[in-house]
Coordinates of C-alpha atoms and ligand atoms in Angstrom, one line a residue:
X1 CA 4.6 26.3 -0.1
X2 CA 5.2 22.4 1.0
X3 CA 8.9 23.3 1.1
X4 CA 11.4 25.9 2.5
X5 CA 13.7 26.9 -0.3
X6 CA 17.5 27.5 0.9
X7 CA 20.0 28.6 -1.5
X8 CA 20.6 24.8 -2.4
X9 CA 18.2 22.3 -0.9
X10 CA 14.5 22.7 0.4
X11 CA 13.2 21.4 3.5
X12 CA 10.0 19.8 3.7
X13 CA 7.2 21.6 5.8
X14 CA 4.5 20.0 8.0
X15 CA 0.8 20.5 6.9
X16 CA -1.1 21.3 10.0
X17 CA -4.6 23.1 10.0
X18 CA -4.4 23.8 6.4
X19 CA -1.0 25.9 6.6
X20 CA 2.5 24.8 5.7
X21 CA 4.7 25.1 8.8
X22 CA 8.2 24.4 9.9
X23 CA 9.1 21.3 12.0
X24 CA 10.6 21.8 15.5
X25 CA 12.8 19.0 14.5
X26 CA 16.7 19.6 14.9
X27 CA 17.6 16.5 12.9
X28 CA 17.0 15.9 9.0
X29 CA 17.3 13.0 6.6
X30 CA 18.3 13.7 3.1
X31 CA 16.0 12.9 0.2
X32 CA 18.1 11.8 -2.8
X33 CA 17.5 11.5 -6.4
X34 CA 18.5 8.0 -7.0
X35 CA 19.1 8.3 -10.5
X36 CA 22.1 10.9 -9.8
X37 CA 22.8 10.4 -6.1
X38 CA 22.0 14.1 -5.8
X39 CA 20.3 15.4 -2.6
X40 CA 17.1 17.2 -3.7
X41 CA 15.4 17.8 -0.3
X42 CA 15.6 17.5 3.4
X43 CA 13.1 15.8 5.6
X44 CA 12.7 16.9 9.3
X45 CA 12.7 14.0 11.6
X46 CA 9.8 15.5 13.8
X47 CA 8.8 14.4 17.4
X48 CA 6.1 14.6 20.0
X49 CA 5.6 18.5 19.6
X50 CA 4.9 18.2 15.8
X51 CA 2.6 15.3 16.3
X52 CA 0.7 17.0 19.0
X53 CA 0.2 20.0 17.0
X54 CA -1.2 17.9 14.1
X55 CA -3.3 15.7 16.2
X56 CA -4.9 18.9 18.0
X57 CA -5.6 20.2 14.6
X58 CA -7.1 17.2 13.1
X59 CA -9.4 16.6 16.4
X60 CA -10.6 20.1 16.0
X61 CA -11.4 19.7 12.3
X62 CA -13.0 16.1 13.0
X63 CA -15.9 18.0 15.0
X64 CA -17.1 19.7 12.0
X65 CA -16.2 17.3 9.1
X66 CA -18.0 14.4 10.6
X67 CA -21.0 16.6 10.6
X68 CA -20.6 17.6 6.7
X69 CA -23.2 15.6 4.8
X70 CA -21.6 12.5 3.0
X71 CA -22.5 13.8 -0.2
X72 CA -20.5 17.0 0.1
X73 CA -17.5 14.8 1.4
X74 CA -18.0 12.9 -1.8
X75 CA -17.9 16.0 -4.1
X76 CA -14.5 16.8 -2.6
X77 CA -13.1 13.4 -3.8
X78 CA -14.7 14.1 -7.3
X79 CA -12.7 17.5 -7.6
X80 CA -9.7 15.9 -6.2
X81 CA -9.9 13.1 -8.7
X82 CA -10.0 15.7 -11.6
X83 CA -7.0 17.5 -10.1
X84 CA -5.1 14.3 -10.0
X85 CA -5.9 13.7 -13.5
X86 CA -4.9 17.2 -14.6
X87 CA -1.5 16.8 -12.7
X88 CA -0.9 13.2 -13.5
X89 CA 2.4 13.8 -15.3
X90 CA 3.8 16.1 -12.8
X91 CA 3.1 13.8 -9.9
X92 CA 4.7 10.8 -11.8
X93 CA 7.7 12.8 -12.5
X94 CA 8.0 13.7 -8.9
X95 CA 7.7 10.0 -8.0
X96 CA 10.3 9.1 -10.5
X97 CA 12.6 11.8 -9.3
X98 CA 12.4 10.9 -5.6
X99 CA 12.1 7.1 -6.0
X100 CA 13.7 6.2 -9.3
X101 CA 10.7 4.5 -10.9
X102 CA 10.7 4.7 -14.6
X103 CA 7.8 7.1 -16.0
X104 CA 5.7 4.2 -17.1
X105 CA 6.0 2.5 -13.8
X106 CA 5.4 6.0 -11.9
X107 CA 2.3 6.8 -14.1
X108 CA 0.8 3.3 -13.4
X109 CA 1.2 3.7 -9.7
X110 CA -0.2 7.0 -9.6
X111 CA -3.0 5.7 -11.6
X112 CA -3.7 2.9 -9.1
X113 CA -3.8 5.6 -6.5
X114 CA -6.4 7.7 -8.5
X115 CA -8.6 4.4 -8.6
X116 CA -9.0 4.6 -4.7
X117 CA -10.2 8.1 -5.2
X118 CA -12.7 6.8 -7.6
X119 CA -13.8 4.2 -5.2
X120 CA -14.1 6.8 -2.3
X121 CA -16.4 9.0 -4.8
X122 CA -19.0 6.2 -4.0
X123 CA -19.0 6.9 -0.3
X124 CA -22.6 7.5 0.2
X125 CA -23.5 3.9 -1.1
X126 CA -20.5 2.3 0.6
X127 CA -21.4 3.6 4.1
X128 CA -25.0 2.7 4.0
X129 CA -25.9 0.6 7.0
X130 CA -28.6 -2.2 7.3
X131 CA -32.2 -2.2 8.5
X132 CA -34.9 -4.6 9.3
X133 CA -38.5 -3.6 10.2
X134 CA -40.6 -5.5 12.7
X135 CA -37.7 -7.7 13.8
X136 CA -40.1 -8.1 17.0
X137 CA -43.3 -6.8 17.4
X138 CA -43.6 -3.0 16.7
X139 CA -39.6 -3.1 17.0
X140 CA -37.4 -1.9 14.0
X141 CA -33.6 -2.4 14.0
X142 CA -30.9 -0.4 11.9
X143 CA -27.3 -0.2 11.8
X144 CA -25.4 2.9 10.9
X145 CA -21.7 3.4 10.2
X146 CA -19.9 6.3 11.9
X147 CA -16.4 7.6 11.6
X148 CA -13.7 6.9 14.3
X149 CA -11.9 10.4 14.6
X150 CA -8.3 11.2 14.0
X151 CA -6.7 8.6 12.1
X152 CA -3.1 8.0 11.1
X153 CA -1.1 6.6 8.0
X154 CA 2.5 5.6 8.1
X155 CA 4.0 4.7 4.5
X156 CA 7.0 3.1 3.1
X157 CA 9.4 4.4 0.5
X158 CA 8.4 2.1 -2.4
X159 CA 5.2 3.8 -3.8
X160 CA 5.5 7.3 -2.6
X161 CA 2.1 8.4 -4.0
X162 CA 0.1 5.2 -4.5
X163 CA 0.3 3.8 -0.9
X164 CA -0.7 6.8 0.8
X165 CA -3.6 6.9 -1.5
X166 CA -4.7 3.6 -0.5
X167 CA -5.5 5.2 2.9
X168 CA -6.7 8.8 3.3
X169 CA -9.3 9.1 0.5
X170 CA -11.2 6.3 2.1
X171 CA -10.5 7.6 5.7
X172 CA -11.6 11.1 4.9
X173 CA -14.8 10.5 3.0
X174 CA -15.9 8.3 5.8
X175 CA -15.7 11.4 7.9
X176 CA -12.6 11.0 9.6
X177 CA -9.5 13.4 9.7
X178 CA -6.2 12.2 9.0
X179 CA -2.4 12.6 9.7
X180 CA -0.1 11.1 7.0
X181 CA 3.5 10.4 7.9
X182 CA 5.1 9.5 4.7
X183 CA 8.5 7.7 4.3
X184 CA 11.2 10.2 5.2
X185 CA 13.0 9.0 2.0
X186 CA 10.2 10.0 -0.4
X187 CA 8.0 12.7 1.1
X188 CA 7.8 14.9 -1.8
X189 CA 5.0 13.4 -3.8
X190 CA 2.8 13.5 -0.9
X191 CA 3.5 17.1 -0.5
X192 CA 2.5 17.8 -3.9
X193 CA -0.7 15.7 -3.7
X194 CA -1.6 17.4 -0.6
X195 CA -1.7 20.9 -2.3
X196 CA -4.4 19.5 -4.8
X197 CA -6.3 18.0 -2.0
X198 CA -6.7 21.7 -0.3
X199 CA -7.4 23.1 -3.8
X200 CA -10.4 20.4 -4.2
X201 CA -11.7 22.4 -1.0
X202 CA -11.1 20.0 1.9
X203 CA -11.5 22.0 4.8
X204 CA -8.3 22.9 6.9
X205 CA -7.2 20.3 9.3
X206 CA -9.0 17.5 7.9
X207 CA -5.8 16.1 6.2
X208 CA -2.2 16.8 7.9
X209 CA 1.2 15.7 7.4
X210 CA 4.1 15.2 9.8
X211 CA 7.7 14.0 9.1
X212 CA 10.0 11.7 10.9
X213 CA 11.0 8.2 11.9
X214 CA 10.8 6.1 15.1
X215 CA 10.2 9.3 17.5
X216 CA 7.7 10.6 15.3
X217 CA 5.7 7.3 14.8
X218 CA 5.9 6.5 18.7
X219 CA 4.2 9.8 19.3
X220 CA 1.4 9.0 16.9
X221 CA 1.0 5.5 18.3
X222 CA 0.6 6.7 22.0
X223 CA -1.3 9.9 21.4
X224 CA -4.5 9.4 23.3
X225 CA -6.6 11.5 20.5
X226 CA -5.5 8.8 17.7
X227 CA -8.1 6.4 16.9
X228 CA -6.7 4.2 14.2
X229 CA -3.3 3.5 12.5
X230 CA -2.8 2.3 8.9
X231 CA 0.6 1.0 8.5
X232 CA 2.5 -0.5 5.2
X233 CA 6.3 -1.2 5.5
X234 CA 8.4 -4.1 6.4
X235 CA 7.5 -7.0 8.5
X236 CA 9.6 -6.1 11.8
X237 CA 8.0 -2.5 11.8
X238 CA 4.7 -3.8 11.0
X239 CA 4.7 -6.0 13.7
X240 CA 6.0 -3.4 16.0
X241 CA 3.2 -1.0 14.8
X242 CA 0.5 -3.6 15.4
X243 CA 1.5 -4.6 18.8
X244 CA 2.0 -1.1 20.3
X245 CA -0.9 0.4 18.6
X246 CA -3.2 -2.0 19.9
X247 CA -1.8 -2.1 23.4
X248 CA -2.6 1.6 23.3
X249 CA -6.0 0.9 22.4
X250 CA -5.9 1.9 18.7
X251 CA -7.6 0.0 15.7
X252 CA -4.5 -1.0 13.6
X253 CA -4.2 -2.5 10.0
X254 CA -0.5 -3.2 9.3
X255 CA 0.9 -4.6 6.1
X256 CA 4.4 -6.1 6.2
X257 CA 7.1 -7.5 3.8
X258 CA 6.7 -10.5 1.5
X259 CA 8.6 -13.2 -0.6
X260 CA 6.1 -14.1 -3.4
X261 CA 6.4 -17.4 -5.2
X262 CA 5.9 -17.8 -8.7
X263 CA 5.5 -21.4 -9.9
X264 CA 5.8 -22.3 -13.5
X265 CA 4.3 -25.6 -14.6
X266 CA 5.8 -27.3 -17.8
X267 CA 2.5 -26.9 -19.6
X268 CA 2.8 -22.9 -19.2
X269 CA 2.9 -20.8 -22.4
X270 CA 6.7 -20.2 -22.1
X271 CA 7.1 -16.7 -24.1
X272 CA 4.3 -14.9 -22.2
X273 CA 5.4 -16.7 -18.9
X274 CA 9.1 -15.4 -19.3
X275 CA 7.8 -11.8 -20.0
X276 CA 5.3 -11.7 -17.2
X277 CA 8.0 -13.3 -14.8
X278 CA 10.7 -10.7 -15.9
X279 CA 8.2 -7.6 -15.5
X280 CA 7.1 -9.2 -11.9
X281 CA 10.7 -9.8 -10.6
X282 CA 12.5 -6.5 -12.0
X283 CA 9.7 -4.1 -12.6
X284 CA 10.2 -1.0 -10.3
X285 CA 13.7 -2.6 -9.7
X286 CA 12.2 -5.4 -7.4
X287 CA 11.0 -2.9 -4.8
X288 CA 7.5 -4.0 -4.7
X289 CA 5.8 -5.9 -2.0
X290 CA 4.1 -8.0 -4.8
X291 CA 7.3 -8.5 -6.8
X292 CA 7.8 -12.3 -7.8
X293 CA 11.0 -12.9 -6.2
X294 CA 11.1 -16.6 -5.9
X295 CA 10.5 -18.7 -9.1
X296 CA 9.8 -22.2 -8.7
X297 CA 10.0 -24.0 -12.2
X298 CA 8.2 -27.6 -11.9
X299 CA 9.8 -30.5 -13.7
X300 CA 10.9 -29.8 -17.2
X301 CA 9.8 -26.1 -17.0
X302 CA 13.1 -25.2 -15.6
X303 CA 15.4 -26.1 -18.7
X304 CA 13.3 -24.1 -20.9
X305 CA 12.3 -21.1 -18.6
X306 CA 15.8 -20.2 -17.0
X307 CA 17.9 -19.8 -20.0
X308 CA 15.3 -17.7 -21.8
X309 CA 14.8 -15.5 -18.9
X310 CA 18.6 -15.0 -18.3
X311 CA 18.9 -13.9 -21.8
X312 CA 15.8 -11.7 -21.9
X313 CA 16.7 -10.1 -18.5
X314 CA 20.4 -9.6 -19.4
X315 CA 19.2 -7.4 -22.4
X316 CA 17.3 -4.9 -20.1
X317 CA 18.5 -1.3 -20.2
X318 CA 19.3 -0.1 -16.6
X319 CA 19.6 3.7 -16.2
X320 CA 18.5 7.1 -14.9
X321 CA 14.7 7.8 -15.0
X322 CA 15.1 11.7 -14.5
X323 CA 15.9 12.9 -18.1
X324 CA 13.3 11.8 -20.6
X325 CA 15.0 8.6 -21.6
X326 CA 13.2 5.4 -21.0
X327 CA 15.4 2.6 -19.5
X328 CA 13.7 -0.7 -18.5
X329 CA 14.7 -0.4 -15.2
X330 CA 15.7 2.4 -13.0
X331 CA 18.0 2.7 -9.9
X332 CA 17.4 1.5 -6.2
X333 CA 16.1 4.1 -3.8
X334 CA 19.0 5.0 -1.7
X335 CA 22.8 4.1 -1.3
X336 CA 22.3 2.1 1.6
X337 CA 19.4 0.0 0.3
X338 CA 21.8 -0.8 -2.7
X339 CA 24.5 -1.8 -0.2
X340 CA 22.0 -4.2 1.6
X341 CA 20.9 -5.8 -1.7
X342 CA 24.4 -6.4 -2.9
X343 CA 25.4 -8.0 0.3
X344 CA 22.4 -10.5 0.3
X345 CA 23.7 -11.4 -3.3
X346 CA 27.1 -11.9 -1.8
X347 CA 25.5 -13.9 0.8
X348 CA 23.8 -16.2 -1.9
X349 CA 26.9 -16.6 -3.5
X350 CA 28.8 -17.7 -0.3
X351 CA 25.8 -20.1 0.3
X352 CA 26.8 -21.8 -2.8
X353 CA 23.8 -20.9 -4.9
X354 CA 24.5 -20.6 -8.8
X355 CA 24.6 -16.9 -10.0
X356 CA 23.5 -17.2 -13.6
X357 CA 23.0 -13.3 -14.1
X358 CA 25.0 -10.9 -12.0
X359 CA 23.6 -7.4 -11.8
X360 CA 26.5 -6.1 -9.7
X361 CA 28.6 -5.7 -12.9
X362 CA 26.4 -2.9 -14.1
X363 CA 28.0 0.5 -15.1
X364 CA 25.8 3.3 -15.9
X365 CA 28.3 5.8 -17.6
X366 CA 25.9 8.7 -18.0
X367 CA 24.9 8.7 -14.3
X368 CA 28.0 7.4 -12.3
X369 CA 26.6 8.3 -8.7
X370 CA 23.3 6.9 -9.2
X371 CA 22.3 3.8 -7.1
X372 CA 22.2 1.1 -9.9
X373 CA 22.1 -2.8 -10.0
X374 CA 21.4 -4.8 -12.9
X375 CA 18.8 -7.9 -13.1
X376 CA 20.2 -10.7 -11.1
X377 CA 19.3 -14.5 -11.0
X378 CA 20.3 -17.3 -8.8
X379 CA 19.5 -20.9 -10.1
X380 CA 19.4 -24.2 -8.2
X381 CA 18.9 -22.5 -4.8
X382 CA 18.4 -25.0 -1.8
X383 CA 15.3 -24.3 0.4
X384 CA 15.9 -23.0 3.7
X385 CA 18.5 -20.4 2.6
X386 CA 18.8 -16.6 3.1
X387 CA 17.8 -16.2 -0.6
X388 CA 14.6 -18.3 -0.1
X389 CA 13.5 -17.2 3.2
X390 CA 14.5 -13.3 3.1
X391 CA 12.8 -10.3 1.6
X392 CA 15.7 -8.9 -0.6
X393 CA 13.4 -6.0 -2.1
X394 CA 15.6 -5.5 -5.2
X395 CA 16.1 -7.0 -8.7
X396 CA 17.1 -10.3 -7.5
X397 CA 15.1 -13.3 -8.4
X398 CA 15.8 -16.7 -6.8
X399 CA 15.0 -20.0 -8.5
X400 CA 14.3 -23.3 -6.8
X401 CA 13.7 -26.2 -9.0
X402 CA 11.2 -29.0 -7.8
X403 CA 9.6 -31.9 -9.3
X404 CA 5.9 -31.8 -8.6
X405 CA 3.2 -29.1 -7.9
X406 CA 3.0 -30.7 -4.4
X407 CA 6.5 -29.7 -3.6
X408 CA 6.0 -26.4 -5.0
X409 CA 2.9 -25.8 -2.6
X410 CA 4.9 -27.2 0.2
X411 CA 7.6 -24.6 -0.2
X412 CA 4.8 -22.0 0.5
X413 CA 4.0 -23.8 3.6
X414 CA 7.6 -23.0 5.1
X415 CA 7.6 -19.4 4.1
X416 CA 6.9 -16.9 6.9
X417 CA 5.3 -14.3 4.5
X418 CA 2.0 -14.9 2.5
X419 CA 1.4 -11.8 0.4
X420 CA 1.2 -13.0 -3.1
X421 CA 1.5 -16.3 -5.1
X422 CA 1.3 -17.0 -8.8
X423 CA 1.0 -20.0 -11.0
X424 CA 1.6 -20.0 -14.6
X425 CA -0.2 -23.1 -16.3
X426 CA -2.6 -24.1 -18.9
X427 CA -4.2 -26.6 -16.8
X428 CA -7.5 -25.2 -15.0
X429 CA -7.3 -28.2 -12.4
X430 CA -3.6 -27.5 -11.4
X431 CA -4.6 -23.9 -11.3
X432 CA -7.4 -24.7 -9.0
X433 CA -5.3 -27.0 -6.7
X434 CA -3.0 -24.1 -6.4
X435 CA -5.4 -21.5 -5.8
X436 CA -7.2 -23.4 -3.1
X437 CA -4.1 -24.7 -1.2
X438 CA -1.1 -22.2 -1.6
X439 CA -0.4 -20.6 1.7
X440 CA -0.7 -16.8 0.6
X441 CA -3.5 -14.1 0.6
X442 CA -3.4 -12.9 -2.9
X443 CA -3.2 -15.5 -5.9
X444 CA -2.5 -14.9 -9.6
X445 CA -3.4 -17.4 -12.4
X446 CA -1.1 -16.4 -15.4
X447 CA -0.8 -12.9 -14.0
X448 CA 2.6 -11.8 -12.7
X449 CA 1.6 -9.4 -10.0
X450 CA -1.7 -10.2 -8.7
X451 CA -2.1 -6.8 -6.7
X452 CA -5.7 -6.1 -6.2
X453 CA -7.2 -2.9 -7.7
X454 CA -9.0 -0.3 -5.3
X455 CA -12.3 -2.1 -5.2
X456 CA -10.8 -5.1 -3.5
X457 CA -8.9 -5.4 -0.3
X458 CA -5.0 -6.1 -0.2
X459 CA -5.3 -9.5 1.7
X460 CA -1.8 -10.5 2.9
X461 CA -1.6 -13.5 5.2
X462 CA 1.0 -14.6 7.9
X463 CA 3.9 -12.1 8.5
X464 CA 2.6 -10.0 5.7
X465 CA 0.0 -8.5 7.4
X466 CA -1.0 -8.0 11.1
X467 CA -4.7 -7.0 11.9
X468 CA -8.2 -7.8 11.1
X469 CA -9.5 -5.5 8.3
X470 CA -7.3 -5.2 5.3
X471 CA -6.3 -1.9 3.5
X472 CA -8.5 -0.6 0.4
X473 CA -11.9 -2.0 -0.8
X474 CA -15.0 -2.5 1.4
X475 CA -12.6 -3.4 4.1
X476 CA -11.4 -0.1 4.1
X477 CA -14.6 1.2 4.7
X478 CA -15.1 -1.2 7.7
X479 CA -11.7 -0.1 9.2
X480 CA -12.5 3.4 9.1
X481 CA -15.8 3.3 10.7
X482 CA -17.6 1.9 13.5
X483 CA -21.2 0.6 13.7
X484 CA -24.1 1.8 15.7
X485 CA -27.2 -0.4 16.1
X486 CA -30.4 1.1 17.0
X487 CA -33.6 -0.7 18.0
X488 CA -36.8 1.4 18.0
X489 CA -40.1 0.6 19.3
X490 CA -43.1 2.9 19.1
X491 CA -45.9 2.0 21.5
X492 CA -49.2 1.6 20.0
X493 CA -52.1 3.1 22.1
X494 CA -54.5 0.4 23.4
X495 CA -57.5 2.4 22.3
X496 CA -56.2 3.4 18.7
X497 CA -55.4 0.2 16.7
X498 CA -53.6 1.5 13.3
X499 CA -55.9 0.6 10.4
X500 CA -53.8 -0.2 7.2
X501 CA -55.6 2.0 4.6
X502 CA -54.7 -0.2 1.8
X503 CA -56.0 -3.4 3.4
X504 CA -58.7 -2.0 5.1
X505 CA -62.1 -3.9 4.2
X506 CA -60.4 -6.3 1.9
X507 CA -60.6 -9.4 4.0
Ligands
NAD601 P1 10.2 0.5 6.7 O1 9.4 -0.7 7.5 O2 11.5 0.7 6.9 O3 9.4 1.8 6.9 C1 8.1 2.1 6.8 C2 7.6 3.2 7.6 O4 7.9 2.9 9.1 C3 8.2 4.6 7.2 O5 7.5 5.6 7.1 C4 9.4 4.7 8.5 O6 9.7 6.0 8.7 C5 8.7 3.9 9.5 N1 9.8 3.3 10.5 C6 11.0 2.9 10.2 N2 11.5 2.4 11.1 C7 10.7 2.5 12.2 C8 10.9 2.3 13.7 N3 11.9 1.6 14.2 N4 9.8 2.4 14.3 C9 8.7 3.0 14.0 N5 8.5 3.5 12.6 C10 9.5 3.1 11.7 O7 9.7 0.2 5.2 P2 10.5 0.6 3.9 O8 11.8 0.1 3.8 O9 10.0 2.1 3.6 O10 9.5 -0.1 2.7 C11 9.7 -1.4 2.2 C12 9.2 -2.6 2.9 O11 7.5 -2.1 2.9 C13 9.2 -3.7 2.1 O12 9.2 -4.7 3.1 C14 7.9 -4.1 1.4 O13 7.4 -5.3 1.4 C15 6.9 -3.4 2.3 N6 5.6 -3.2 1.6 C16 4.4 -3.8 1.9 C17 3.3 -3.6 1.1 C18 2.1 -4.4 1.5 O14 1.0 -4.1 1.0 N7 2.4 -5.6 2.3 C19 3.5 -2.6 0.4 C20 4.5 -1.8 0.1 C21 5.6 -2.1 0.8

């Protein structure tokens, strides 16, 4: 059982050595159903003691797991994928209940996670090294990829199933063992998925879960047996994880926050652009690191785009996601987060931006205690203001009008982040200039959310990523393995020259 059931609310357990056990923590954080505001579980805020137990278990399991033939490790992933598919609906419901995503959003996110498992099923090919014979006289050379040992994943609230799945299927099939520290706000989906991983036949101790916040993370970052840390979360914490982890000698990949620019040229196909921009800005209630949060209409595009967008976003149905209805947008994750996003809207208003759609007025009568905010749009926003520079992480779209594509690209140079950027245009030439010159790591051309699928890395730039090897794709394999080069020479006895039987006597 992944939770201890008391009369009212359950407490999340740790997964250590294949067993569900209680944390030694004395403090707990509530997990809420954001649709209703109801507390649905408690997360123990674990510390060094929990972490040490998990690391010792993972280290012990590593010694046998790294010797398990790679094809057997892959077979566990094939079974895991089948179980994820069988339980797809239930996992999506759990994601929706603890996070507030609509069911279609929750399902899509679980599907993206399953794709990483599909990628990991190819590990025997992906882990292959290189070789070259006779690199010098009688000398052959080869490289092989070895696992690192105990790896750690620390994940954010916004994709309870998908972001953890970016990490551990790859780490584990490479022969590592893994400790996941999910977000204390949304731990339940990870617990549910862990049951499936064990059912798939993963040996005890290969995958472990601990819970907590800073104390727990610090214990992981400083544990001498931890070899690598994957992090996804906000930029200040991502920077801290990178600096602390690398100072402690760990390999670190650390993905941070974002402010993603969407440039709309006057020659864009306006109806499809409006619908893609709306989905990009307000999908998942704007709680996506690839959300289009800054729209930059160029020249005449603004006068057509903004009224259409305000009209269309204003019709979006906002409501609870936990009762079979299908709203266009669910709630924000917690009451605190809702308060923060509302305060940034207030700040935009006091900075003089023009609020053309105000989501603060929304009323959701069937769930009065949920954490709701309607789609919000600011127009005529000045570069350099909070709305332009700060990640809001809610359903708030900031529009900055410019006259030329050069001005739009220049705005990107001033942005401290560099995750995604998108252009909507029908000109290949303009798209090419944008693609080459925009200061961000993931580019979309007529695509609202250019989040790479499992086979490609998540290539954030600037303060959106700290490290060298990105999460997912082949870079994921490089991150979770180290290379060993072997150079071999077999001496040829002077009295017995090898006669090639094929060429013998032919020249
Ligand atoms: P967060 O940074 O608050 O938390 C992320 C993780 O760090 C959690 O597990 C949390 O427990 C831990 N943590 C929090 N404070 C800590 C501290 N002081 N020391 C050590 N660990 C700490 O992020 P969040 O609010 O859960 O998630 C939203 C953020 O994640 C947004 O900024 C979003 O852009 C970002 N994100 C980025 C990507 C990406 O790929 N770049 C993907 C998803 C989300």
